[in-house]
CSV table of C-alpha atoms in Angstrom, one decimal:
chain,number,residue,atom,x,y,z
A,939,MET,CA,-127.0,115.2,-52.3
A,940,VAL,CA,-128.7,116.6,-55.4
A,941,SER,CA,-127.1,114.0,-57.6
A,942,ALA,CA,-128.3,111.2,-55.3
A,943,VAL,CA,-131.9,112.5,-55.4
A,944,ILE,CA,-131.8,112.8,-59.2
A,945,TYR,CA,-130.4,109.2,-59.4
A,946,VAL,CA,-133.1,107.8,-57.2
A,947,VAL,CA,-135.9,109.5,-59.2
A,948,ASN,CA,-134.4,108.4,-62.6
A,949,SER,CA,-133.8,104.8,-61.3
A,950,GLY,CA,-137.6,104.1,-61.4
A,951,PHE,CA,-138.0,103.8,-57.6
A,952,PHE,CA,-141.1,106.0,-57.7
A,953,HIS,CA,-142.4,104.7,-61.0
A,954,LEU,CA,-145.5,103.1,-59.5
A,955,PHE,CA,-146.5,106.3,-57.7
A,956,PHE,CA,-146.0,108.3,-60.8
A,957,ILE,CA,-148.1,105.9,-62.9
A,958,GLY,CA,-150.9,106.1,-60.2
A,959,PHE,CA,-150.8,109.9,-60.2
A,960,GLN,CA,-150.9,110.0,-64.1
A,961,GLN,CA,-153.9,107.7,-64.1
A,962,LEU,CA,-155.7,110.0,-61.6
A,963,LYS,CA,-154.8,113.0,-63.7
A,964,LYS,CA,-156.1,111.4,-66.9
A,965,GLY,CA,-159.4,110.5,-65.2
A,966,LEU,CA,-159.9,114.0,-63.9
A,967,PHE,CA,-158.5,116.3,-66.6
A,968,ARG,CA,-158.7,116.0,-70.4
A,969,GLU,CA,-155.6,116.8,-72.4
A,970,PRO,CA,-155.9,118.7,-75.7
A,971,GLU,CA,-154.4,117.0,-78.8
A,972,TYR,CA,-151.7,119.6,-79.4
A,973,MET,CA,-150.4,119.1,-75.9
A,974,LYS,CA,-149.6,115.5,-76.7
A,975,GLU,CA,-147.1,116.6,-79.3
A,976,ILE,CA,-145.5,119.2,-77.0
A,977,ASN,CA,-145.1,116.6,-74.2
A,978,ILE,CA,-142.9,114.4,-76.4
A,979,GLY,CA,-140.4,117.3,-76.8
A,980,LEU,CA,-140.7,118.3,-73.2
A,981,THR,CA,-140.0,114.8,-72.0
A,982,GLN,CA,-136.8,114.7,-74.1
A,983,TRP,CA,-135.7,118.1,-72.8
A,984,LYS,CA,-136.3,117.0,-69.2
A,985,GLN,CA,-134.2,113.8,-69.6
A,986,ARG,CA,-131.3,115.9,-71.0
A,987,LEU,CA,-131.7,118.4,-68.1
A,988,TYR,CA,-131.7,115.6,-65.5
A,989,LYS,CA,-128.7,113.9,-67.0
A,990,GLY,CA,-126.7,117.2,-67.2
A,991,THR,CA,-127.7,118.2,-63.7
A,992,ALA,CA,-126.8,114.8,-62.2
A,993,SER,CA,-123.4,114.9,-63.9
A,994,PHE,CA,-122.7,118.4,-62.8
A,995,ALA,CA,-123.8,117.8,-59.2
A,996,GLY,CA,-121.9,114.5,-59.0
A,997,GLY,CA,-118.7,116.2,-60.3
A,998,ILE,CA,-119.0,119.0,-57.8
A,999,GLY,CA,-119.6,116.5,-54.9
A,1000,THR,CA,-116.7,114.3,-56.0
A,1001,GLY,CA,-114.5,117.4,-56.2
A,1002,LEU,CA,-115.5,118.6,-52.8
A,1003,VAL,CA,-114.7,115.2,-51.3
A,1004,VAL,CA,-111.3,115.1,-53.0
A,1005,LEU,CA,-110.6,118.7,-51.9
A,1006,SER,CA,-111.5,118.1,-48.3
A,1007,THR,CA,-109.4,114.9,-48.2
A,1008,TYR,CA,-106.5,116.9,-49.6
A,1009,TRP,CA,-106.9,119.6,-47.0
A,1010,SER,CA,-107.1,117.1,-44.1
A,1011,PHE,CA,-103.5,116.0,-44.6
């Protein structure tokens, strides 16, 4: 379930919503210059975290399906 949610979020399904919320945020709040540099590193870290979490959750889910299939026979 977790892997499916992460896949849908990373697939770009909510991309238009995220763009709209980012535009609202930029209109309401001003971001300091030093935060722009930090956000680049944070974005890369989040991508690695999502990829690792999706792989881990997908592996656990697949393992549970195989295990339950094995136990049913």
